[in-house]
Amino acid sequence: MNPSDPIAALEIGTSRTAIAIAEPLPGGRIKIATLSSIPSSGVRKSQIVDVGQARYSLESVLKHLADQSDYSIKQAYLAVSGPQIRATPTIEQCPVAGGVVRDEEIAELESRFCEAPLPADRYPIEYSPICYKLDDVDNIASPRGMSGRLLSLRALSIHGSAQRIADARTAAHNANLAIADVDFAGICAATAVLVQQDKRDGALVIDLGGGSTSYTAWADGQLAQAGVIGVGGDHVTNDVRVAFAVSQSQAEQLKTSAASAMIAAEDATIRVPVPNPMPGFKAPTVSRRALNTVVNARLQELFTIIRIKLDEAGLLHRLNSGVVLTGGGSAMPGIVDLASTVFGNRVRIGTFVPEIEGLPDDTPPASYAVLAGLLLRAYRQVTPEPSIFDFIRNLFRSNSK
């Protein structure tokens, strides 16, 4: 791919199927030239469950893209999420010959990681080195020339279900769209909203999707933990549906138009009409306090699960840049206050890093963080700034082709 060519990014989510195209700019920046999205079909919990319906959604969004712009694309980078994604901590070690770390020891560790096989049903997505350790000295960025006896390298291996990713490729192929590469949605979202200083200081990015929620925790400039929780906006909607015996569409409208993630004292006196009552019948109402209690319970549970995972990994106290929320769920009123209460930290809605330009003023950046981050990561693949960790990543990614 030519570094000056437009780049396309694709997200096949539970709620929407979306495509964005970016034009490269000088100085390592990109400009989002156009984006298109439609409601998804055949997707549940961020995974395709009906290839035919998913193909129809892709064909529709591609047609919409062609109708509203001059772009006609044949390949795109794909962001994936859902419970299929796993992040496996990995440690490799090798003795230091001669007592001083040389390129040979570093290369030995790199080759061990790249050659370590995954089970046949797993697809390698991202290899993310965390840091080196030399004897009892941890969190070393580059050990070359240091004295010691045993060199270790800690990393995260992020991988997905080979079958689920094959389904996405098949749906895209049937819609005459080739998949150039696959990336983890959680890392893409973080790329869009975190500057390098945030990653050095420590930050948590939570991408609240329709069918699942991905998260990435960063410390000392590197990815320290990642994961996906199989809970998203659709689960909140279903809780509302069950609690108030309304239809799925009524529950969704109640959630988006009247609900908050926080429970306020004045909610007890407010009644909210149920949308679209049966013809000839007076619209029933529900208590706003009851509605917000249902929403709060599910979202508090979700945030608490992530908090516990970070606490167990010793990362909770290292989030000096706070928590950043992205995804469609970040638009929920009260979501920042709830997250701040659960994590005991500063929380903000994600905005794009300076390298990303061009999103329309009426489009919330947090909702398109995955696509924007994927575009920037794809551009950096074409015009990389080489480093030792990039070399390892490229070898790892080449093994997934």
PDB file of N, CA and C in Angstrom, residues 276-355:
ATOM      1  N   ASN A 276     -44.509   5.165  22.224  1.00  0.00           N
ATOM      2  CA  ASN A 276     -45.300   4.394  21.260  1.00  0.00           C
ATOM      3  C   ASN A 276     -46.273   3.424  21.919  1.00  0.00           C
ATOM      4  N   PRO A 277     -47.249   3.937  22.679  1.00  0.00           N
ATOM      5  CA  PRO A 277     -48.241   3.030  23.280  1.00  0.00           C
ATOM      6  C   PRO A 277     -49.147   2.439  22.207  1.00  0.00           C
ATOM      7  N   MET A 278     -49.897   1.417  22.554  1.00  0.00           N
ATOM      8  CA  MET A 278     -50.824   0.814  21.604  1.00  0.00           C
ATOM      9  C   MET A 278     -51.872   1.837  21.190  1.00  0.00           C
ATOM     10  N   PRO A 279     -52.268   1.851  19.914  1.00  0.00           N
ATOM     11  CA  PRO A 279     -53.263   2.824  19.442  1.00  0.00           C
ATOM     12  C   PRO A 279     -54.540   2.750  20.270  1.00  0.00           C
ATOM     13  N   GLY A 280     -55.031   3.922  20.656  1.00  0.00           N
ATOM     14  CA  GLY A 280     -56.268   3.988  21.420  1.00  0.00           C
ATOM     15  C   GLY A 280     -56.096   3.866  22.908  1.00  0.00           C
ATOM     16  N   PHE A 281     -54.861   3.635  23.360  1.00  0.00           N
ATOM     17  CA  PHE A 281     -54.609   3.496  24.788  1.00  0.00           C
ATOM     18  C   PHE A 281     -53.741   4.657  25.277  1.00  0.00           C
ATOM     19  N   LYS A 282     -53.994   5.073  26.499  1.00  0.00           N
ATOM     20  CA  LYS A 282     -53.188   6.110  27.115  1.00  0.00           C
ATOM     21  C   LYS A 282     -51.795   5.549  27.412  1.00  0.00           C
ATOM     22  N   ALA A 283     -50.784   6.372  27.170  1.00  0.00           N
ATOM     23  CA  ALA A 283     -49.407   5.914  27.383  1.00  0.00           C
ATOM     24  C   ALA A 283     -49.164   5.617  28.858  1.00  0.00           C
ATOM     25  N   PRO A 284     -48.732   4.408  29.184  1.00  0.00           N
ATOM     26  CA  PRO A 284     -48.355   4.125  30.583  1.00  0.00           C
ATOM     27  C   PRO A 284     -47.083   4.877  30.940  1.00  0.00           C
ATOM     28  N   THR A 285     -46.790   4.988  32.214  1.00  0.00           N
ATOM     29  CA  THR A 285     -45.576   5.669  32.667  1.00  0.00           C
ATOM     30  C   THR A 285     -44.789   4.764  33.602  1.00  0.00           C
ATOM     31  N   VAL A 286     -43.508   5.084  33.719  1.00  0.00           N
ATOM     32  CA  VAL A 286     -42.651   4.371  34.661  1.00  0.00           C
ATOM     33  C   VAL A 286     -41.943   5.398  35.531  1.00  0.00           C
ATOM     34  N   SER A 287     -41.574   5.022  36.709  1.00  0.00           N
ATOM     35  CA  SER A 287     -40.840   5.898  37.609  1.00  0.00           C
ATOM     36  C   SER A 287     -39.419   6.112  37.092  1.00  0.00           C
ATOM     37  N   ARG A 288     -39.009   7.365  37.008  1.00  0.00           N
ATOM     38  CA  ARG A 288     -37.635   7.625  36.567  1.00  0.00           C
ATOM     39  C   ARG A 288     -36.628   7.041  37.567  1.00  0.00           C
ATOM     40  N   ARG A 289     -36.957   7.066  38.822  1.00  0.00           N
ATOM     41  CA  ARG A 289     -36.060   6.477  39.812  1.00  0.00           C
ATOM     42  C   ARG A 289     -35.897   4.983  39.570  1.00  0.00           C
ATOM     43  N   ALA A 290     -37.016   4.302  39.288  1.00  0.00           N
ATOM     44  CA  ALA A 290     -36.945   2.868  39.007  1.00  0.00           C
ATOM     45  C   ALA A 290     -36.144   2.613  37.736  1.00  0.00           C
ATOM     46  N   LEU A 291     -36.371   3.444  36.704  1.00  0.00           N
ATOM     47  CA  LEU A 291     -35.644   3.294  35.443  1.00  0.00           C
ATOM     48  C   LEU A 291     -34.146   3.469  35.669  1.00  0.00           C
ATOM     49  N   ASN A 292     -33.769   4.516  36.367  1.00  0.00           N
ATOM     50  CA  ASN A 292     -32.346   4.774  36.593  1.00  0.00           C
ATOM     51  C   ASN A 292     -31.713   3.740  37.521  1.00  0.00           C
ATOM     52  N   THR A 293     -32.514   3.167  38.413  1.00  0.00           N
ATOM     53  CA  THR A 293     -31.999   2.106  39.283  1.00  0.00           C
ATOM     54  C   THR A 293     -31.607   0.886  38.461  1.00  0.00           C
ATOM     55  N   VAL A 294     -32.433   0.546  37.471  1.00  0.00           N
ATOM     56  CA  VAL A 294     -32.136  -0.591  36.601  1.00  0.00           C
ATOM     57  C   VAL A 294     -30.860  -0.331  35.798  1.00  0.00           C
ATOM     58  N   VAL A 295     -30.760   0.848  35.210  1.00  0.00           N
ATOM     59  CA  VAL A 295     -29.587   1.191  34.391  1.00  0.00           C
ATOM     60  C   VAL A 295     -28.337   1.256  35.253  1.00  0.00           C
ATOM     61  N   ASN A 296     -28.449   1.898  36.396  1.00  0.00           N
ATOM     62  CA  ASN A 296     -27.306   2.041  37.300  1.00  0.00           C
ATOM     63  C   ASN A 296     -26.762   0.687  37.746  1.00  0.00           C
ATOM     64  N   ALA A 297     -27.660  -0.237  38.046  1.00  0.00           N
ATOM     65  CA  ALA A 297     -27.224  -1.548  38.550  1.00  0.00           C
ATOM     66  C   ALA A 297     -26.368  -2.277  37.532  1.00  0.00           C
ATOM     67  N   ARG A 298     -26.797  -2.269  36.276  1.00  0.00           N
ATOM     68  CA  ARG A 298     -26.044  -2.989  35.246  1.00  0.00           C
ATOM     69  C   ARG A 298     -24.696  -2.316  34.968  1.00  0.00           C
ATOM     70  N   LEU A 299     -24.684  -0.994  34.841  1.00  0.00           N
ATOM     71  CA  LEU A 299     -23.435  -0.307  34.527  1.00  0.00           C
ATOM     72  C   LEU A 299     -22.467  -0.327  35.699  1.00  0.00           C
ATOM     73  N   GLN A 300     -22.993  -0.235  36.912  1.00  0.00           N
ATOM     74  CA  GLN A 300     -22.109  -0.318  38.079  1.00  0.00           C
ATOM     75  C   GLN A 300     -21.482  -1.703  38.164  1.00  0.00           C
ATOM     76  N   GLU A 301     -22.245  -2.731  37.858  1.00  0.00           N
ATOM     77  CA  GLU A 301     -21.697  -4.087  37.838  1.00  0.00           C
ATOM     78  C   GLU A 301     -20.583  -4.208  36.803  1.00  0.00           C
ATOM     79  N   LEU A 302     -20.799  -3.638  35.623  1.00  0.00           N
ATOM     80  CA  LEU A 302     -19.803  -3.692  34.554  1.00  0.00           C
ATOM     81  C   LEU A 302     -18.512  -3.006  34.977  1.00  0.00           C
ATOM     82  N   PHE A 303     -18.614  -1.788  35.497  1.00  0.00           N
ATOM     83  CA  PHE A 303     -17.418  -1.065  35.918  1.00  0.00           C
ATOM     84  C   PHE A 303     -16.716  -1.774  37.073  1.00  0.00           C
ATOM     85  N   THR A 304     -17.484  -2.364  37.960  1.00  0.00           N
ATOM     86  CA  THR A 304     -16.892  -3.055  39.104  1.00  0.00           C
ATOM     87  C   THR A 304     -16.087  -4.271  38.661  1.00  0.00           C
ATOM     88  N   ILE A 305     -16.572  -4.991  37.662  1.00  0.00           N
ATOM     89  CA  ILE A 305     -15.832  -6.138  37.127  1.00  0.00           C
ATOM     90  C   ILE A 305     -14.465  -5.693  36.620  1.00  0.00           C
ATOM     91  N   ILE A 306     -14.437  -4.593  35.864  1.00  0.00           N
ATOM     92  CA  ILE A 306     -13.167  -4.088  35.328  1.00  0.00           C
ATOM     93  C   ILE A 306     -12.274  -3.604  36.461  1.00  0.00           C
ATOM     94  N   ARG A 307     -12.854  -2.914  37.437  1.00  0.00           N
ATOM     95  CA  ARG A 307     -12.069  -2.423  38.571  1.00  0.00           C
ATOM     96  C   ARG A 307     -11.389  -3.571  39.307  1.00  0.00           C
ATOM     97  N   ILE A 308     -12.118  -4.640  39.546  1.00  0.00           N
ATOM     98  CA  ILE A 308     -11.550  -5.789  40.259  1.00  0.00           C
ATOM     99  C   ILE A 308     -10.389  -6.391  39.476  1.00  0.00           C
ATOM    100  N   LYS A 309     -10.542  -6.501  38.160  1.00  0.00           N
ATOM    101  CA  LYS A 309      -9.474  -7.072  37.335  1.00  0.00           C
ATOM    102  C   LYS A 309      -8.211  -6.214  37.413  1.00  0.00           C
ATOM    103  N   LEU A 310      -8.372  -4.899  37.378  1.00  0.00           N
ATOM    104  CA  LEU A 310      -7.208  -4.016  37.457  1.00  0.00           C
ATOM    105  C   LEU A 310      -6.579  -4.054  38.846  1.00  0.00           C
ATOM    106  N   ASP A 311      -7.422  -4.136  39.863  1.00  0.00           N
ATOM    107  CA  ASP A 311      -6.913  -4.192  41.227  1.00  0.00           C
ATOM    108  C   ASP A 311      -6.101  -5.466  41.444  1.00  0.00           C
ATOM    109  N   GLU A 312      -6.596  -6.575  40.932  1.00  0.00           N
ATOM    110  CA  GLU A 312      -5.880  -7.843  41.066  1.00  0.00           C
ATOM    111  C   GLU A 312      -4.537  -7.816  40.338  1.00  0.00           C
ATOM    112  N   ALA A 313      -4.464  -7.034  39.251  1.00  0.00           N
ATOM    113  CA  ALA A 313      -3.219  -6.937  38.488  1.00  0.00           C
ATOM    114  C   ALA A 313      -2.292  -5.854  39.029  1.00  0.00           C
ATOM    115  N   GLY A 314      -2.695  -5.170  40.105  1.00  0.00           N
ATOM    116  CA  GLY A 314      -1.864  -4.120  40.683  1.00  0.00           C
ATOM    117  C   GLY A 314      -1.784  -2.864  39.842  1.00  0.00           C
ATOM    118  N   LEU A 315      -2.809  -2.621  39.020  1.00  0.00           N
ATOM    119  CA  LEU A 315      -2.776  -1.473  38.110  1.00  0.00           C
ATOM    120  C   LEU A 315      -3.677  -0.326  38.545  1.00  0.00           C
ATOM    121  N   LEU A 316      -4.590  -0.569  39.455  1.00  0.00           N
ATOM    122  CA  LEU A 316      -5.590   0.436  39.791  1.00  0.00           C
ATOM    123  C   LEU A 316      -4.951   1.728  40.299  1.00  0.00           C
ATOM    124  N   HIS A 317      -3.907   1.618  41.089  1.00  0.00           N
ATOM    125  CA  HIS A 317      -3.263   2.804  41.662  1.00  0.00           C
ATOM    126  C   HIS A 317      -2.306   3.478  40.693  1.00  0.00           C
ATOM    127  N   ARG A 318      -2.135   2.917  39.502  1.00  0.00           N
ATOM    128  CA  ARG A 318      -1.180   3.470  38.535  1.00  0.00           C
ATOM    129  C   ARG A 318      -1.863   4.304  37.449  1.00  0.00           C
ATOM    130  N   LEU A 319      -3.160   4.517  37.560  1.00  0.00           N
ATOM    131  CA  LEU A 319      -3.906   5.245  36.524  1.00  0.00           C
ATOM    132  C   LEU A 319      -3.870   6.750  36.803  1.00  0.00           C
ATOM    133  N   ASN A 320      -2.692   7.338  36.681  1.00  0.00           N
ATOM    134  CA  ASN A 320      -2.535   8.744  37.035  1.00  0.00           C
ATOM    135  C   ASN A 320      -3.163   9.695  36.021  1.00  0.00           C
ATOM    136  N   SER A 321      -3.422   9.212  34.811  1.00  0.00           N
ATOM    137  CA  SER A 321      -4.129  10.025  33.815  1.00  0.00           C
ATOM    138  C   SER A 321      -5.624   9.747  33.814  1.00  0.00           C
ATOM    139  N   GLY A 322      -6.071   8.884  34.708  1.00  0.00           N
ATOM    140  CA  GLY A 322      -7.484   8.664  34.883  1.00  0.00           C
ATOM    141  C   GLY A 322      -8.090   7.656  33.935  1.00  0.00           C
ATOM    142  N   VAL A 323      -9.415   7.737  33.796  1.00  0.00           N
ATOM    143  CA  VAL A 323     -10.216   6.808  33.007  1.00  0.00           C
ATOM    144  C   VAL A 323     -10.846   7.573  31.851  1.00  0.00           C
ATOM    145  N   VAL A 324     -10.809   6.965  30.660  1.00  0.00           N
ATOM    146  CA  VAL A 324     -11.381   7.576  29.461  1.00  0.00           C
ATOM    147  C   VAL A 324     -12.458   6.649  28.913  1.00  0.00           C
ATOM    148  N   LEU A 325     -13.638   7.199  28.668  1.00  0.00           N
ATOM    149  CA  LEU A 325     -14.765   6.426  28.145  1.00  0.00           C
ATOM    150  C   LEU A 325     -14.969   6.722  26.665  1.00  0.00           C
ATOM    151  N   THR A 326     -15.165   5.670  25.874  1.00  0.00           N
ATOM    152  CA  THR A 326     -15.474   5.809  24.458  1.00  0.00           C
ATOM    153  C   THR A 326     -16.636   4.875  24.116  1.00  0.00           C
ATOM    154  N   GLY A 327     -17.027   4.871  22.847  1.00  0.00           N
ATOM    155  CA  GLY A 327     -18.128   4.024  22.404  1.00  0.00           C
ATOM    156  C   GLY A 327     -19.463   4.715  22.569  1.00  0.00           C
ATOM    157  N   GLY A 328     -20.496   4.112  21.972  1.00  0.00           N
ATOM    158  CA  GLY A 328     -21.830   4.702  22.032  1.00  0.00           C
ATOM    159  C   GLY A 328     -22.364   4.846  23.443  1.00  0.00           C
ATOM    160  N   GLY A 329     -21.980   3.927  24.334  1.00  0.00           N
ATOM    161  CA  GLY A 329     -22.463   3.977  25.705  1.00  0.00           C
ATOM    162  C   GLY A 329     -21.931   5.149  26.502  1.00  0.00           C
ATOM    163  N   SER A 330     -20.875   5.799  26.008  1.00  0.00           N
ATOM    164  CA  SER A 330     -20.315   6.944  26.733  1.00  0.00           C
ATOM    165  C   SER A 330     -21.229   8.162  26.682  1.00  0.00           C
ATOM    166  N   ALA A 331     -22.253   8.120  25.819  1.00  0.00           N
ATOM    167  CA  ALA A 331     -23.201   9.229  25.731  1.00  0.00           C
ATOM    168  C   ALA A 331     -24.280   9.178  26.808  1.00  0.00           C
ATOM    169  N   MET A 332     -24.352   8.106  27.573  1.00  0.00           N
ATOM    170  CA  MET A 332     -25.355   7.975  28.623  1.00  0.00           C
ATOM    171  C   MET A 332     -25.176   9.062  29.692  1.00  0.00           C
ATOM    172  N   PRO A 333     -26.215   9.849  29.998  1.00  0.00           N
ATOM    173  CA  PRO A 333     -26.094  10.840  31.073  1.00  0.00           C
ATOM    174  C   PRO A 333     -25.700  10.178  32.389  1.00  0.00           C
ATOM    175  N   GLY A 334     -24.822  10.822  33.126  1.00  0.00           N
ATOM    176  CA  GLY A 334     -24.390  10.311  34.423  1.00  0.00           C
ATOM    177  C   GLY A 334     -23.303   9.271  34.364  1.00  0.00           C
ATOM    178  N   ILE A 335     -22.877   8.861  33.159  1.00  0.00           N
ATOM    179  CA  ILE A 335     -21.911   7.769  33.041  1.00  0.00           C
ATOM    180  C   ILE A 335     -20.548   8.166  33.617  1.00  0.00           C
ATOM    181  N   VAL A 336     -20.160   9.425  33.444  1.00  0.00           N
ATOM    182  CA  VAL A 336     -18.876   9.891  33.978  1.00  0.00           C
ATOM    183  C   VAL A 336     -18.893   9.864  35.501  1.00  0.00           C
ATOM    184  N   ASP A 337     -19.979  10.341  36.102  1.00  0.00           N
ATOM    185  CA  ASP A 337     -20.073  10.345  37.562  1.00  0.00           C
ATOM    186  C   ASP A 337     -20.064   8.927  38.132  1.00  0.00           C
ATOM    187  N   LEU A 338     -20.760   8.012  37.463  1.00  0.00           N
ATOM    188  CA  LEU A 338     -20.789   6.633  37.942  1.00  0.00           C
ATOM    189  C   LEU A 338     -19.405   6.003  37.863  1.00  0.00           C
ATOM    190  N   ALA A 339     -18.735   6.173  36.733  1.00  0.00           N
ATOM    191  CA  ALA A 339     -17.391   5.602  36.586  1.00  0.00           C
ATOM    192  C   ALA A 339     -16.425   6.209  37.602  1.00  0.00           C
ATOM    193  N   SER A 340     -16.548   7.501  37.839  1.00  0.00           N
ATOM    194  CA  SER A 340     -15.684   8.155  38.815  1.00  0.00           C
ATOM    195  C   SER A 340     -15.898   7.580  40.221  1.00  0.00           C
ATOM    196  N   THR A 341     -17.155   7.289  40.545  1.00  0.00           N
ATOM    197  CA  THR A 341     -17.469   6.706  41.848  1.00  0.00           C
ATOM    198  C   THR A 341     -16.881   5.309  41.990  1.00  0.00           C
ATOM    199  N   VAL A 342     -17.009   4.498  40.940  1.00  0.00           N
ATOM    200  CA  VAL A 342     -16.532   3.111  41.007  1.00  0.00           C
ATOM    201  C   VAL A 342     -15.000   3.038  41.033  1.00  0.00           C
ATOM    202  N   PHE A 343     -14.348   3.827  40.181  1.00  0.00           N
ATOM    203  CA  PHE A 343     -12.888   3.720  40.064  1.00  0.00           C
ATOM    204  C   PHE A 343     -12.155   4.647  41.029  1.00  0.00           C
ATOM    205  N   GLY A 344     -12.876   5.597  41.651  1.00  0.00           N
ATOM    206  CA  GLY A 344     -12.214   6.530  42.550  1.00  0.00           C
ATOM    207  C   GLY A 344     -11.157   7.345  41.853  1.00  0.00           C
ATOM    208  N   ASN A 345     -11.448   7.753  40.606  1.00  0.00           N
ATOM    209  CA  ASN A 345     -10.450   8.445  39.792  1.00  0.00           C
ATOM    210  C   ASN A 345     -11.146   9.453  38.886  1.00  0.00           C
ATOM    211  N   ARG A 346     -10.342  10.293  38.246  1.00  0.00           N
ATOM    212  CA  ARG A 346     -10.880  11.229  37.265  1.00  0.00           C
ATOM    213  C   ARG A 346     -11.347  10.467  36.028  1.00  0.00           C
ATOM    214  N   VAL A 347     -12.479  10.882  35.486  1.00  0.00           N
ATOM    215  CA  VAL A 347     -13.057  10.219  34.310  1.00  0.00           C
ATOM    216  C   VAL A 347     -13.434  11.295  33.295  1.00  0.00           C
ATOM    217  N   ARG A 348     -13.159  11.012  32.030  1.00  0.00           N
ATOM    218  CA  ARG A 348     -13.556  11.938  30.968  1.00  0.00           C
ATOM    219  C   ARG A 348     -14.042  11.155  29.754  1.00  0.00           C
ATOM    220  N   ILE A 349     -14.818  11.838  28.924  1.00  0.00           N
ATOM    221  CA  ILE A 349     -15.227  11.271  27.642  1.00  0.00           C
ATOM    222  C   ILE A 349     -14.104  11.505  26.643  1.00  0.00           C
ATOM    223  N   GLY A 350     -13.781  10.497  25.844  1.00  0.00           N
ATOM    224  CA  GLY A 350     -12.643  10.576  24.951  1.00  0.00           C
ATOM    225  C   GLY A 350     -12.795  11.602  23.848  1.00  0.00           C
ATOM    226  N   THR A 351     -11.712  12.317  23.575  1.00  0.00           N
ATOM    227  CA  THR A 351     -11.605  13.200  22.415  1.00  0.00           C
ATOM    228  C   THR A 351     -10.368  12.783  21.626  1.00  0.00           C
ATOM    229  N   PHE A 352     -10.340  13.106  20.352  1.00  0.00           N
ATOM    230  CA  PHE A 352      -9.276  12.595  19.490  1.00  0.00           C
ATOM    231  C   PHE A 352      -7.926  13.257  19.776  1.00  0.00           C
ATOM    232  N   VAL A 353      -6.879  12.475  19.587  1.00  0.00           N
ATOM    233  CA  VAL A 353      -5.515  12.981  19.675  1.00  0.00           C
ATOM    234  C   VAL A 353      -5.261  13.927  18.508  1.00  0.00           C
ATOM    235  N   PRO A 354      -4.241  14.800  18.594  1.00  0.00           N
ATOM    236  CA  PRO A 354      -4.003  15.788  17.532  1.00  0.00           C
ATOM    237  C   PRO A 354      -3.742  15.192  16.160  1.00  0.00           C
ATOM    238  N   GLU A 355      -3.303  13.937  16.106  1.00  0.00           N
ATOM    239  CA  GLU A 355      -2.990  13.332  14.800  1.00  0.00           C
ATOM    240  C   GLU A 355      -4.238  13.001  13.983  1.00  0.00           C
TER     241      GLU A 355
END
